[in-house]
Each structure stands twice: as structure tokens, then as C-alpha cells.
Coordinates of C-alpha atoms in Angstrom, one line a residue:
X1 CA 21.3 3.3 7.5
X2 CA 21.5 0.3 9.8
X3 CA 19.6 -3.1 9.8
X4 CA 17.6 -2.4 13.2
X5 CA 18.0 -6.3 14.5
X6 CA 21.8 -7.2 13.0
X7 CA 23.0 -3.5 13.6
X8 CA 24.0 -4.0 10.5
X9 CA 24.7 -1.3 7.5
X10 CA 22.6 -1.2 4.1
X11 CA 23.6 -0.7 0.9
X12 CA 22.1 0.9 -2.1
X13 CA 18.7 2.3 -0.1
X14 CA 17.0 5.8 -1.6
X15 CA 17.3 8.9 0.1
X16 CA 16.2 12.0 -0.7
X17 CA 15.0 15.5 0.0
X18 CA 12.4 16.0 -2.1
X19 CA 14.3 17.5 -5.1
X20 CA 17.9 15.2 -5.5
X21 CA 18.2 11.6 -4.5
X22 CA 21.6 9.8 -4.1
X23 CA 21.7 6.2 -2.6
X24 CA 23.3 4.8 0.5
X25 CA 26.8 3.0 -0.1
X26 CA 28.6 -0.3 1.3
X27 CA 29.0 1.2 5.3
X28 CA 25.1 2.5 4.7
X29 CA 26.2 6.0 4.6
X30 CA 25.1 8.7 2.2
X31 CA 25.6 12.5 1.5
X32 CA 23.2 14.6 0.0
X33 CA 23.8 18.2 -0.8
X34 CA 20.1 19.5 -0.1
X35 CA 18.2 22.0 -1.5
X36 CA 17.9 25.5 0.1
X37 CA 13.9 24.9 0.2
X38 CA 13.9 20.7 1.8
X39 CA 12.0 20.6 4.7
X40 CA 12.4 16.7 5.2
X41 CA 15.4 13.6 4.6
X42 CA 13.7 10.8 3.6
X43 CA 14.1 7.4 2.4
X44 CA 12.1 5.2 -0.4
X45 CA 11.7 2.1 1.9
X46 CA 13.2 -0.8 0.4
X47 CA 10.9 -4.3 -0.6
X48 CA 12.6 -6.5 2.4
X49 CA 12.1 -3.7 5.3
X50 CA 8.8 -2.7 7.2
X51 CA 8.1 1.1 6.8
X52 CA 9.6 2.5 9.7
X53 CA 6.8 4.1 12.6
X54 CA 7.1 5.8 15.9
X55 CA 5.5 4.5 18.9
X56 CA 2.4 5.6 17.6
X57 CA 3.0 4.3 14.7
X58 CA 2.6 7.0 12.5
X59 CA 5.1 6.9 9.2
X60 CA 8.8 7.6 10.2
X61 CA 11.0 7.0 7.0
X62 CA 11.4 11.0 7.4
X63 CA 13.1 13.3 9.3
X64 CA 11.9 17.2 9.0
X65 CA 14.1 19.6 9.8
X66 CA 15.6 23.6 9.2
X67 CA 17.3 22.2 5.9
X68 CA 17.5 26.0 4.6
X69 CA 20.7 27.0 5.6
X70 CA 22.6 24.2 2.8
X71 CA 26.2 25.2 4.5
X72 CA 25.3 23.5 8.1
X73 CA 25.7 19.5 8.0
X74 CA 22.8 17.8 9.2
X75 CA 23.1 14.0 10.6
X76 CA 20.0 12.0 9.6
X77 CA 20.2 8.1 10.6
X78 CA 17.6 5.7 10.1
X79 CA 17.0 2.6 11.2
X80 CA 15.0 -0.4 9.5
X81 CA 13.4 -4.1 10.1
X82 CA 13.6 -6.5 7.8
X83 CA 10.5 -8.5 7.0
X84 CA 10.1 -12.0 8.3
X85 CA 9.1 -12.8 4.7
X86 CA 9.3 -10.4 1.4
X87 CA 5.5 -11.3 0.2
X88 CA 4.1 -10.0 -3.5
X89 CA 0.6 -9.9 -1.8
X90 CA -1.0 -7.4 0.3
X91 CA -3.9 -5.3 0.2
X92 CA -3.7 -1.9 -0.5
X93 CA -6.8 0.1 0.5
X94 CA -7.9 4.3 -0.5
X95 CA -9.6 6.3 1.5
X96 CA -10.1 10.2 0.5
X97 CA -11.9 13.2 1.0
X98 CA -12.8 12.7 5.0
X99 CA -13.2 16.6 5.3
X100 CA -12.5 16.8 8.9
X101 CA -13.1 20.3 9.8
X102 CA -14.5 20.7 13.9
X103 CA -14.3 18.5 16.7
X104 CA -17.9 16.7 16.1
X105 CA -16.4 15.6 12.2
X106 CA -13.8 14.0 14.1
X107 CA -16.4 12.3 16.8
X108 CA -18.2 10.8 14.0
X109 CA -14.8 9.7 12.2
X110 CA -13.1 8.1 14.9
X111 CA -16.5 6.9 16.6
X112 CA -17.8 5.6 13.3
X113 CA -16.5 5.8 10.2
X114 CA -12.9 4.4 11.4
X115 CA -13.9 1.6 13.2
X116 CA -16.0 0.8 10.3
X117 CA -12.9 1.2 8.0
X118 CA -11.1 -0.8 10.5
X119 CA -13.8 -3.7 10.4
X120 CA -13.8 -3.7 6.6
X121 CA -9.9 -4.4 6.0
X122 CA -9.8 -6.7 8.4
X123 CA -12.4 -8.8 6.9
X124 CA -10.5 -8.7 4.0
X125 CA -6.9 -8.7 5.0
X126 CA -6.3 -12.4 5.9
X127 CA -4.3 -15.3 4.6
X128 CA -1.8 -14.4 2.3
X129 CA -3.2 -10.5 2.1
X130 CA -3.2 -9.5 5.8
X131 CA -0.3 -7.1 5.3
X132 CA -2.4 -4.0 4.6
X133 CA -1.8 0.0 3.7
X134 CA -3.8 2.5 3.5
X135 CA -3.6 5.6 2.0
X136 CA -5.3 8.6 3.1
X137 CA -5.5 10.3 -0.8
X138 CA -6.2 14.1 0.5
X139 CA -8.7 16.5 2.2
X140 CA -8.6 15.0 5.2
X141 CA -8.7 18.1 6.3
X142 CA -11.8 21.1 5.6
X143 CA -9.3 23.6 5.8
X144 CA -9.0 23.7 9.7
X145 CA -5.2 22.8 10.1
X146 CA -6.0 22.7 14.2
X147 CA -7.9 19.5 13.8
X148 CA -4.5 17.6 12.1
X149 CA -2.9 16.7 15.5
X150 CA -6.6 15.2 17.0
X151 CA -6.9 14.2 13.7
X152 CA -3.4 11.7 13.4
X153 CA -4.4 10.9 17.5
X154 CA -7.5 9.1 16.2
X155 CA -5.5 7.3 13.7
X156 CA -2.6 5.7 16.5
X157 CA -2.2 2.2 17.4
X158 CA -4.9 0.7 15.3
X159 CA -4.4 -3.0 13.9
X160 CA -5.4 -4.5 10.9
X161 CA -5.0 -8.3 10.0
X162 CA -3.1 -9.0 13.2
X163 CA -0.2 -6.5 12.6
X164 CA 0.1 -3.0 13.9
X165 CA -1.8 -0.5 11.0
X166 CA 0.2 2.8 9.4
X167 CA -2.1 5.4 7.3
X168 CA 0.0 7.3 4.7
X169 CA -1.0 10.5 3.9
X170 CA -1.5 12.5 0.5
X171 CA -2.5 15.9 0.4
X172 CA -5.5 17.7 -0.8
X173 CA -7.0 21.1 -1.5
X174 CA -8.3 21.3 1.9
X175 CA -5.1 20.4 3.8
X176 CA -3.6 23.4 2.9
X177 CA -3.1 26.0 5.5
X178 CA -4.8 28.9 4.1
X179 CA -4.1 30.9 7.5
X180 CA -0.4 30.7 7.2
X181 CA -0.7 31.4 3.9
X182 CA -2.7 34.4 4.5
X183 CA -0.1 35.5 7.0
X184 CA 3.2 35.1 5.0
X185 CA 4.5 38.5 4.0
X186 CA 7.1 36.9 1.7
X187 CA 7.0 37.5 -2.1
X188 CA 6.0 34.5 -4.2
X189 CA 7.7 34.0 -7.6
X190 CA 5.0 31.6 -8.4
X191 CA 2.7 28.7 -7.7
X192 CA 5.1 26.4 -6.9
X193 CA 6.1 29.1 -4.3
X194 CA 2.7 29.6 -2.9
X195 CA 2.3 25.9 -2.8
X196 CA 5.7 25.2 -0.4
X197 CA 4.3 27.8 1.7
X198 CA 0.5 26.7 2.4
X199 CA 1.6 23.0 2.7
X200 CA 3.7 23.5 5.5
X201 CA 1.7 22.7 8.2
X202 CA 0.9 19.3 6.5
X203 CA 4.3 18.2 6.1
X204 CA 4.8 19.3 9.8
X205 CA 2.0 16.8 10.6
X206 CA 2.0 13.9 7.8
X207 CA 5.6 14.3 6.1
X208 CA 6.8 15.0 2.7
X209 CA 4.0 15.6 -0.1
X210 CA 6.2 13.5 -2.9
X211 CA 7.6 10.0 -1.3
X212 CA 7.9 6.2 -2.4
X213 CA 8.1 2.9 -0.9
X214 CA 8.5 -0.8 -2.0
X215 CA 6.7 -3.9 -1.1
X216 CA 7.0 -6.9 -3.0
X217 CA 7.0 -6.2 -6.7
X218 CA 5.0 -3.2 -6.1
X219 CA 6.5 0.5 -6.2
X220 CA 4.2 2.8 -4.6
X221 CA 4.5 6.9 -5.0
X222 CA 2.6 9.4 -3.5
X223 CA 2.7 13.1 -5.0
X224 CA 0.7 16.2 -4.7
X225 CA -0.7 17.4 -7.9
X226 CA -2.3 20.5 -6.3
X227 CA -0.6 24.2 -7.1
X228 CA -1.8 26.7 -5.0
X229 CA -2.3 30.2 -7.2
X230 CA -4.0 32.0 -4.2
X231 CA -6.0 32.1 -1.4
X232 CA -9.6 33.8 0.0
X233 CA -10.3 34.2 3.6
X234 CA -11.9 30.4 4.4
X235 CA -9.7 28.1 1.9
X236 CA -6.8 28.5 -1.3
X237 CA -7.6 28.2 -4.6
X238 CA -5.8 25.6 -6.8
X239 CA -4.9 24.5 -9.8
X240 CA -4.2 20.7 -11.4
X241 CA -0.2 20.2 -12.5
X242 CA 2.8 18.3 -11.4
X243 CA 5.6 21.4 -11.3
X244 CA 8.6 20.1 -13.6
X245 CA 10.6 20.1 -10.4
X246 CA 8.5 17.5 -9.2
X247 CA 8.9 15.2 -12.5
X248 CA 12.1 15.3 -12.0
X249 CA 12.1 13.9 -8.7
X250 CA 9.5 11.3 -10.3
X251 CA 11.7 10.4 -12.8
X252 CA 14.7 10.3 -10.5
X253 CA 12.8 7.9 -8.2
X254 CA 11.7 5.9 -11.1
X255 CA 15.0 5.2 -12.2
X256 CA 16.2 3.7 -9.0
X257 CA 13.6 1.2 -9.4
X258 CA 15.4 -2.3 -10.4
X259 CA 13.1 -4.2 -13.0
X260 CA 10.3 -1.6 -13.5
X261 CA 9.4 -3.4 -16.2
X262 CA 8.5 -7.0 -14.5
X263 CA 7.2 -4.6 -11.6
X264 CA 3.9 -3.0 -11.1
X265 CA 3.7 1.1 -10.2
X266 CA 1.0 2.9 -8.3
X267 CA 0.9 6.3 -8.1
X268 CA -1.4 7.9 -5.7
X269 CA -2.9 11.7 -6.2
X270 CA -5.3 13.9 -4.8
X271 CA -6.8 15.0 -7.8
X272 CA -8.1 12.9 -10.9
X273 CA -5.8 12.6 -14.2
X274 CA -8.5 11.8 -16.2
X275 CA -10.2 14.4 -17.2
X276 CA -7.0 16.6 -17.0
X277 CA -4.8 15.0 -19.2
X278 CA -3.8 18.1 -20.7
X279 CA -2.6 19.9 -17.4
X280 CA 1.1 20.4 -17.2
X281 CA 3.2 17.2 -17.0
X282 CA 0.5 14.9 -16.9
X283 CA 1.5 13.0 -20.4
X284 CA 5.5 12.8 -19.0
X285 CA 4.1 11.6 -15.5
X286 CA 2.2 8.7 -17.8
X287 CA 5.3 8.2 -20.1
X288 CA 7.2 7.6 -16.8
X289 CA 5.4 5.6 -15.3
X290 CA 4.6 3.0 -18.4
X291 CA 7.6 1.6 -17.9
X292 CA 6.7 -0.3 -15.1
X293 CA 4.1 -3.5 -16.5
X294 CA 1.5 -2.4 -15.2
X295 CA 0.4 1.0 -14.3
X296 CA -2.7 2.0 -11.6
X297 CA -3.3 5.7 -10.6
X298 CA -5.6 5.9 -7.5
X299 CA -7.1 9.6 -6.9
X300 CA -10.2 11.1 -5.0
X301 CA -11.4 15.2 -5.3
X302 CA -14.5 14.8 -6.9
X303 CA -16.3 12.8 -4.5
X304 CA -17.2 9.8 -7.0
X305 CA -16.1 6.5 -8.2
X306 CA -14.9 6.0 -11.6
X307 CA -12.7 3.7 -13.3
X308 CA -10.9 4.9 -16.2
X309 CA -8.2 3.6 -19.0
X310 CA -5.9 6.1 -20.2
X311 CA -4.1 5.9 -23.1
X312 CA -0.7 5.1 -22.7
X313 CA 0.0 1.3 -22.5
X314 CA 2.7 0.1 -20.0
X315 CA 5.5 -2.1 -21.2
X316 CA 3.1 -4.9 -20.6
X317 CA 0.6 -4.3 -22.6
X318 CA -2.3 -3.1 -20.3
X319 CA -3.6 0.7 -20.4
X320 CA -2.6 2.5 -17.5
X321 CA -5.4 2.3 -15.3
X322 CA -7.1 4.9 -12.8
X323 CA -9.3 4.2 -9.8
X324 CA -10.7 8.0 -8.7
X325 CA -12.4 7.4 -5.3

């Protein structure tokens, strides 16, 4: 891990596979003994770095890769750029459930509804909040996995308060490839199995389903909370739950966070908490994250808006605090 202007290494920055984490040392090297099932290497971008983008500039703090085969070393560098300035405001905007399913859905997005998007943050990204990122909380996709390349093409090179614009992604329902799924003649032991196999072709596109980053005091995480239990011919059929795999990683991720408690966390989903507190590992997601001061869970799915105060407090006092979109 090398500074990308000084050349220089960096010390102590997240990497993980998706299921183990370790943290780079004083030469900015790491080793990570990854699982049989990783798909992608990917780092929790640090507070003082811009998240890293190709020339399209689509996210590229990830590497996929064939990670199966755990007895074959696999180099993964990355390179970063510090900030000009390490700022504790920006905006952060939610967009979910675009349902891009043929090619005239993505005429009217990128002819319509983008630009409109695009002419909305930047009236409010300026001054102190013209860094912006946007998250993309799931289904942006309707189950037509052939639209995700056109799909990311409509979303290159766009700027937003004066700086070049990344989306993030977070999967949905309907971004799971229910054709490959279909196809697969494996066995599944379970829904966590049937879910690595249907979101393949999203990670192949977007990236990992479960990542972090940092900017300012801010510690943003991203996670799928979408099991798939089985498919019909058109689309899968889900249920709500973060696997305990994945709240291990959480919690992992979590505990590489310096100050959580003078910080603020914001975890984005597809699918609303509220409403589901009682799915499995939805109380130890919100025990994890109340250490942080203050909590906000952003989620789509249901094709409302609703604001809602769960009960768990964060270490400063507030409820944690959802935004379903």
C-alpha cells in the first residue's frame, strides 16, 4: 500500500477479503490467508485518502480475483491519494430501487432521472459540503443482469460539486442473477450458499457486497442483508438476515475503527431494519454499531420514505436512527 504522490508506504490501512481482516504494517505490506470462498481483496479506505477509481471512475479499492485455490499467493497492491484537506463535512446522498430492467429503463435513467440527480447534488454540494457520495442502496437492477455493464456506462465520468463523482453500490433482491443461479448444478448447504452464488455477477460488476470506507469522522459500511433461499424462473426469492459470518466481519471492521465513540457510523442496507428487528442478527448488528455516537441506517426495498428510531441508544445518547428510502 503506497501513498500514490510520495511513493510512499502506509501503515495500519484495512484489508480484507470479505471474511478476515489484518492491517497493513510499517513497509505497507500485509498477508492475509483468504478464505476458500473470497472473490475480492479489498481495503476500508482510510479518512486522509480519496476512494480509489479507475478511469472511469467507478470504485477501485478492490481487486476480484480466483481466490479459491488458498495454496496459490496472490499479489494485490493498491495505491492511494491523500486528500488536499481531511474535511468532517460532506454530503452523503441515497438513491435506491432504480429497477433498470431493458434498454428503454435505462434511456429514461440516464436521459432523465440522472441528470436530474446530477442537478440536485450539485445544488446542494457547495461550500464546505461539495465533496459528495452517493450510494446506490440496491435494485438497481429488475433482475436483468445484461443491463449492469450499460448500466455502470451511464454512471462514468459524471461530476458533482466540481470534483469527479463515484456511485457505490449495495445490492438488492433484483441484482441477483437468478439465471446463473438457475444454472448452477452445485449443491447448496444453505442460504448463505445460494446467496454467494446468485450475487456473483454483481460483485463482478459493482465489487464486494460487505465493504467500509472513512471520511472525516464518519465510518461508512455497506452490507447485504438479503439471503437468497431459492429461485423461480423470472427472479430469487429472499429472505431478511445478516449470516453470522457476516457479523463477524462487521464486528471485525468495527473494531479497527479508532474512536468509534467520538465518531459517527452509517450503515447502508437494502432492506429496512425496522420492521424486522427480529430477523437474525439484527439486535448484534445494532449492539455493534452503538458504539459509535451516533448511529444512522439508510435502507430502500419498500419503495417509501420513513424515518424511524430504534431502540438501542448509541454511546451518545441518541437512538440509532433509520432513513428507509
Amino acid at each position: 500500500m503506497t501513498d500514490a504522490l510520495t511513493g510512499k508506504p502506509i501503515q495500519g490501512v484495512p484489508v480484507t477479503d470479505g471474511y478476515t481482516y489484518t492491517v497493513t504494517d510499517y513497509s505497507g505490506r500485509y498477508a492475509l490467508q483468504g478464505s476458500s470462498n473470497a472473490r475480492s481483496v479489498y481495503i476500508t479506505v482510510p479518512a486522509g485518502y480519496e476512494i480509489p477509481t479507475d478511469g472511469n471512475n467507478h470504485p477501485a479499492y478492490y481487486k476480484n480475483g480466483n481466490f479459491g485455490d488458498t495454496s496459490q499467493k496472490h499479489i494485490n497492491d493498491f495505491q492511494l491519494t491523500p486528500r488536499s484537506s481531511v474535511s468532517d463535512k460532506f454530503t452523503l446522498a441515497v438513491a435506491a430501487d432504480i429497477h433498470v430492467s431493458n434498454d428503454s429503463d435505462l434511456s429514461k435513467f440516464s436521459g432523465r432521472s440522472l441528470p436530474d440527480m446530477i442537478s440536485t447534488l450539485n445544488s446542494y454540494c457547495t461550500g464546505d459540503y461539495s465533496e459528495c457520495i452517493t450510494i446506490l442502496a440496491g435494485d438497481q437492477m429488475t433482475d436483468n443482469m445484461s443491463m449492469m455493464q450499460p448500466f455502470k456506462n451511464a454512471l462514468a465520468g459524471k461530476t458533482v460539486g466540481g470534483r469527479r463523482h463515484t456511485f457505490l453500490h449495495c445490492n438488492g433482491n433484483h441484482d441477483f442473477d437468478v439465471e446463473y443461479f438457475n444454472s448452477y448444478t452445485g449443491s447448496f448447504s444453505d442460504n448463505i450458499a445460494r446467496t454467494y452464488v446468485a450475487e456473483k455477477t454483481f460483485v463482478d460488476n459493482f465489487g464486494p457486497t460487505d465493504y467500509s470506507l472513512n471520511i472525516g469522522k464518519a465510518h461508512i459500511v455497506v452490507m447485504n442483508n438479503m439471503k437468497v433461499t431459492g429461485a423461480g424462473s423470472s427472479s430469487v426469492d429472499i429472505t431478511y438476515a445478516i449470516s453470522t459470518p457476516q457479523l463477524e466481519w462487521l464486528k471485525a471492521d468495527l473494531d479497527l475503527v479508532e474512536n468509534p465513540q467520538d465518531k459517527v457510523v452509517i450503515l447502508c442496507v437494502h432492506a429496512p431494519i425496522v420492521g424486522n428487528e427480529s430477523s437474525l442478527n439484527y439486535q448484534n448488528v445494532l449492539q455493534q454499531l452503538s458504539r459509535f455516537n451516533e448511529v444512522h441506517i439508510v435502507s430502500g426495498h419498500k419503495h417509501w420514505l420513513r424515518n424511524h428510531k430504534h431502540e438501542v441508544t448509541a454511546v451518545g445518547g441518541s437512538k440509532v436512527y433509520e432513513h428507509n428510502l
